[in-house]
Amino acid sequence: MGMQAALHVLYPPQCISCSAPVISDFGLCSDCWRETPFIGGLVCDQCGVPLPGSDTGERVICDDCMTIARPWGQGRSALLYRDNARSLVLALKHGDRMDLARPAGGWMLKAAKPMLQPGMLVVPVPLHWFRLLRRRYNQSALLSGRLAGLAGLDHCPDL
């Protein structure tokens, strides 16, 4: 029996949201998976908001992005900020749940994959020094590091 198998016997994998038993580490149980609002299908090419209809591969822009100048070219999100997703984000941000960066980085990669290109530099949103002292870590740097590692891109946490 390998070390990982022994650890799973002593500490079986648990849902990252509710602690129910799951098959693999850093996963969601079926109930929490259903309660987590992942974004899929047709999205605005500029801001990533979900749109009605089917994804045909054509560039589609939402009404807001047609009327409001955005300071970015493209953006994506893996989850809608509600229900279980909100709880997970707040747990990472304020609850010392740094372990959540591992699965969240994977979800972010899936959402961002269409716009990632070789040679891109992944940079986190800077955190004010006072908030960094209060939280003890920059959750954005954890997420961007995981995303960069999974995508094989360079990461600069202190730009």
C-alpha atoms as a printed R data frame, in Angstrom:
    type eleno elety resid chain resno       x      y       z
1   ATOM     1    CA   MET     A     1   0.000  0.000   0.000
2   ATOM     2    CA   GLY     A     2   1.444  3.336  -1.070
3   ATOM     3    CA   MET     A     3   1.672  6.411   1.115
4   ATOM     4    CA   GLN     A     4  -1.230  8.139  -0.674
5   ATOM     5    CA   ALA     A     5  -3.467  5.077  -0.268
6   ATOM     6    CA   ALA     A     6  -2.592  4.853   3.427
7   ATOM     7    CA   LEU     A     7  -3.449  8.519   3.905
8   ATOM     8    CA   HIS     A     8  -6.813  7.974   2.184
9   ATOM     9    CA   VAL     A     9  -7.580  5.147   4.612
10  ATOM    10    CA   LEU     A    10  -6.720  7.331   7.614
11  ATOM    11    CA   TYR     A    11  -8.111 10.556   6.158
12  ATOM    12    CA   PRO     A    12 -10.649  9.773   3.428
13  ATOM    13    CA   PRO     A    13 -11.207 12.515   0.834
14  ATOM    14    CA   GLN     A    14 -13.921 14.982   1.797
15  ATOM    15    CA   CYS     A    15 -16.025 17.451  -0.131
16  ATOM    16    CA   ILE     A    16 -14.307 20.842  -0.072
17  ATOM    17    CA   SER     A    17 -17.635 22.461   0.713
18  ATOM    18    CA   CYS     A    18 -19.555 20.252   3.162
19  ATOM    19    CA   SER     A    19 -16.978 17.594   4.198
20  ATOM    20    CA   ALA     A    20 -19.101 14.679   2.910
21  ATOM    21    CA   PRO     A    21 -17.091 11.702   1.607
22  ATOM    22    CA   VAL     A    22 -15.950 12.013  -2.024
23  ATOM    23    CA   ILE     A    23 -13.936  9.844  -4.390
24  ATOM    24    CA   SER     A    24 -10.895 12.084  -4.861
25  ATOM    25    CA   ASP     A    25  -9.096 14.870  -3.042
26  ATOM    26    CA   PHE     A    26 -10.191 18.482  -3.588
27  ATOM    27    CA   GLY     A    27 -13.571 17.555  -5.055
28  ATOM    28    CA   LEU     A    28 -17.206 18.403  -4.505
29  ATOM    29    CA   CYS     A    29 -19.854 15.865  -3.510
30  ATOM    30    CA   SER     A    30 -22.783 15.442  -5.900
31  ATOM    31    CA   ASP     A    31 -25.074 17.660  -3.799
32  ATOM    32    CA   CYS     A    32 -22.549 20.511  -3.614
33  ATOM    33    CA   TRP     A    33 -21.713 20.093  -7.315
34  ATOM    34    CA   ARG     A    34 -25.383 20.674  -8.157
35  ATOM    35    CA   GLU     A    35 -25.443 23.741  -5.863
36  ATOM    36    CA   THR     A    36 -22.335 25.277  -7.453
37  ATOM    37    CA   PRO     A    37 -23.279 27.579 -10.362
38  ATOM    38    CA   PHE     A    38 -20.574 26.857 -12.949
39  ATOM    39    CA   ILE     A    39 -20.643 29.012 -16.081
40  ATOM    40    CA   GLY     A    40 -20.865 27.119 -19.341
41  ATOM    41    CA   GLY     A    41 -22.287 27.538 -22.801
42  ATOM    42    CA   LEU     A    42 -22.627 30.869 -24.543
43  ATOM    43    CA   VAL     A    43 -20.883 33.795 -22.813
44  ATOM    44    CA   CYS     A    44 -20.072 37.383 -23.709
45  ATOM    45    CA   ASP     A    45 -16.669 37.384 -25.406
46  ATOM    46    CA   GLN     A    46 -15.638 40.521 -23.538
47  ATOM    47    CA   CYS     A    47 -16.837 40.111 -19.926
48  ATOM    48    CA   GLY     A    48 -17.784 36.416 -19.785
49  ATOM    49    CA   VAL     A    49 -21.359 36.886 -18.534
50  ATOM    50    CA   PRO     A    50 -23.598 33.936 -19.459
51  ATOM    51    CA   LEU     A    51 -25.947 34.615 -22.365
52  ATOM    52    CA   PRO     A    52 -29.046 32.801 -23.628
53  ATOM    53    CA   GLY     A    53 -28.619 30.655 -26.716
54  ATOM    54    CA   SER     A    54 -26.118 28.150 -27.999
55  ATOM    55    CA   ASP     A    55 -22.401 28.662 -28.485
56  ATOM    56    CA   THR     A    56 -21.775 28.622 -32.235
57  ATOM    57    CA   GLY     A    57 -18.174 29.776 -31.971
58  ATOM    58    CA   GLU     A    58 -19.016 33.286 -33.149
59  ATOM    59    CA   ARG     A    59 -17.978 36.316 -31.106
60  ATOM    60    CA   VAL     A    60 -20.981 37.553 -29.080
61  ATOM    61    CA   ILE     A    61 -20.996 40.729 -26.959
62  ATOM    62    CA   CYS     A    62 -23.566 41.435 -24.213
63  ATOM    63    CA   ASP     A    63 -25.605 44.649 -24.104
64  ATOM    64    CA   ASP     A    64 -23.568 46.062 -21.199
65  ATOM    65    CA   CYS     A    65 -20.254 45.614 -23.020
66  ATOM    66    CA   MET     A    66 -21.722 47.286 -26.118
67  ATOM    67    CA   THR     A    67 -22.591 50.398 -24.091
68  ATOM    68    CA   ILE     A    68 -19.933 50.504 -21.344
69  ATOM    69    CA   ALA     A    69 -16.243 50.811 -22.206
70  ATOM    70    CA   ARG     A    70 -14.354 48.059 -20.358
71  ATOM    71    CA   PRO     A    71 -10.734 48.488 -19.217
72  ATOM    72    CA   TRP     A    72  -9.933 44.934 -20.410
73  ATOM    73    CA   GLY     A    73 -10.120 43.038 -23.678
74  ATOM    74    CA   GLN     A    74 -11.500 39.709 -22.471
75  ATOM    75    CA   GLY     A    75 -12.564 38.296 -19.140
76  ATOM    76    CA   ARG     A    76 -13.892 34.973 -17.922
77  ATOM    77    CA   SER     A    77 -15.262 33.548 -14.715
78  ATOM    78    CA   ALA     A    78 -15.651 29.913 -13.761
79  ATOM    79    CA   LEU     A    79 -18.597 30.476 -11.414
80  ATOM    80    CA   LEU     A    80 -21.502 32.804 -10.806
81  ATOM    81    CA   TYR     A    81 -21.035 34.557  -7.456
82  ATOM    82    CA   ARG     A    82 -24.006 33.033  -5.650
83  ATOM    83    CA   ASP     A    83 -25.051 29.972  -3.655
84  ATOM    84    CA   ASN     A    84 -22.233 27.501  -3.025
85  ATOM    85    CA   ALA     A    85 -19.782 29.440  -5.212
86  ATOM    86    CA   ARG     A    86 -20.122 32.487  -2.965
87  ATOM    87    CA   SER     A    87 -19.462 30.338   0.117
88  ATOM    88    CA   LEU     A    88 -16.340 28.839  -1.465
89  ATOM    89    CA   VAL     A    89 -14.990 32.238  -2.535
90  ATOM    90    CA   LEU     A    90 -15.546 33.712   0.928
91  ATOM    91    CA   ALA     A    91 -13.926 30.675   2.557
92  ATOM    92    CA   LEU     A    92 -10.818 31.147   0.398
93  ATOM    93    CA   LYS     A    93 -10.788 34.898   0.873
94  ATOM    94    CA   HIS     A    94 -11.533 35.211   4.587
95  ATOM    95    CA   GLY     A    95 -11.638 31.695   6.038
96  ATOM    96    CA   ASP     A    96  -8.006 30.589   5.617
97  ATOM    97    CA   ARG     A    97  -9.117 27.889   3.157
98  ATOM    98    CA   MET     A    98  -6.014 28.076   0.972
99  ATOM    99    CA   ASP     A    99  -6.715 24.475  -0.116
100 ATOM   100    CA   LEU     A   100  -9.579 25.807  -2.239
101 ATOM   101    CA   ALA     A   101  -7.114 27.428  -4.656
102 ATOM   102    CA   ARG     A   102  -6.260 23.992  -6.059
103 ATOM   103    CA   PRO     A   103  -9.715 23.071  -7.432
104 ATOM   104    CA   ALA     A   104 -10.621 26.701  -8.164
105 ATOM   105    CA   GLY     A   105  -7.486 27.073 -10.292
106 ATOM   106    CA   GLY     A   106  -8.632 24.101 -12.351
107 ATOM   107    CA   TRP     A   107 -12.096 25.579 -12.777
108 ATOM   108    CA   MET     A   108 -10.522 28.878 -13.817
109 ATOM   109    CA   LEU     A   109  -8.347 27.102 -16.386
110 ATOM   110    CA   LYS     A   110 -11.402 25.498 -17.965
111 ATOM   111    CA   ALA     A   111 -13.142 28.884 -18.207
112 ATOM   112    CA   ALA     A   112 -10.081 30.771 -19.480
113 ATOM   113    CA   LYS     A   113  -8.655 28.132 -21.829
114 ATOM   114    CA   PRO     A   114 -10.137 29.620 -25.047
115 ATOM   115    CA   MET     A   115  -8.329 32.912 -24.470
116 ATOM   116    CA   LEU     A   116  -4.983 31.639 -23.127
117 ATOM   117    CA   GLN     A   117  -1.990 31.773 -25.468
118 ATOM   118    CA   PRO     A   118   1.594 30.537 -25.178
119 ATOM   119    CA   GLY     A   119   3.897 33.143 -23.681
120 ATOM   120    CA   MET     A   120   1.194 34.864 -21.630
121 ATOM   121    CA   LEU     A   121   2.148 36.094 -18.183
122 ATOM   122    CA   VAL     A   122  -0.335 35.372 -15.392
123 ATOM   123    CA   VAL     A   123  -0.467 38.149 -12.788
124 ATOM   124    CA   PRO     A   124  -2.729 38.307  -9.705
125 ATOM   125    CA   VAL     A   125  -4.808 41.287  -8.697
126 ATOM   126    CA   PRO     A   126  -2.634 43.193  -6.203
127 ATOM   127    CA   LEU     A   127  -3.752 43.178  -2.585
128 ATOM   128    CA   HIS     A   128  -3.369 46.298  -0.447
129 ATOM   129    CA   TRP     A   129  -0.621 45.782   2.133
130 ATOM   130    CA   PHE     A   130  -3.051 46.284   5.022
131 ATOM   131    CA   ARG     A   131  -5.378 43.562   3.733
132 ATOM   132    CA   LEU     A   132  -2.396 41.302   3.138
133 ATOM   133    CA   LEU     A   133  -1.374 41.732   6.780
134 ATOM   134    CA   ARG     A   134  -4.920 41.018   7.922
135 ATOM   135    CA   ARG     A   135  -5.465 37.945   5.702
136 ATOM   136    CA   ARG     A   136  -1.843 36.703   5.807
137 ATOM   137    CA   TYR     A   137  -1.932 35.709   2.118
138 ATOM   138    CA   ASN     A   138  -3.113 37.009  -1.245
139 ATOM   139    CA   GLN     A   139  -5.842 34.644  -2.453
140 ATOM   140    CA   SER     A   140  -5.523 36.089  -5.945
141 ATOM   141    CA   ALA     A   141  -1.841 35.086  -6.017
142 ATOM   142    CA   LEU     A   142  -2.758 31.542  -4.955
143 ATOM   143    CA   LEU     A   143  -5.337 31.285  -7.740
144 ATOM   144    CA   SER     A   144  -3.138 32.842 -10.411
145 ATOM   145    CA   GLY     A   145  -0.240 30.584  -9.412
146 ATOM   146    CA   ARG     A   146  -2.394 27.488  -9.741
147 ATOM   147    CA   LEU     A   147  -3.831 28.674 -13.063
148 ATOM   148    CA   ALA     A   148  -0.366 29.455 -14.451
149 ATOM   149    CA   GLY     A   149   1.000 26.098 -13.311
150 ATOM   150    CA   LEU     A   150  -1.846 24.132 -14.885
151 ATOM   151    CA   ALA     A   151  -1.660 26.139 -18.121
152 ATOM   152    CA   GLY     A   152   2.143 25.990 -18.355
153 ATOM   153    CA   LEU     A   153   2.411 29.783 -18.291
154 ATOM   154    CA   ASP     A   154   4.774 32.090 -16.447
155 ATOM   155    CA   HIS     A   155   3.516 33.565 -13.177
156 ATOM   156    CA   CYS     A   156   4.573 36.877 -11.656
157 ATOM   157    CA   PRO     A   157   2.931 37.233  -8.218
158 ATOM   158    CA   ASP     A   158   4.708 40.492  -7.328
159 ATOM   159    CA   LEU     A   159   4.470 42.650 -10.442
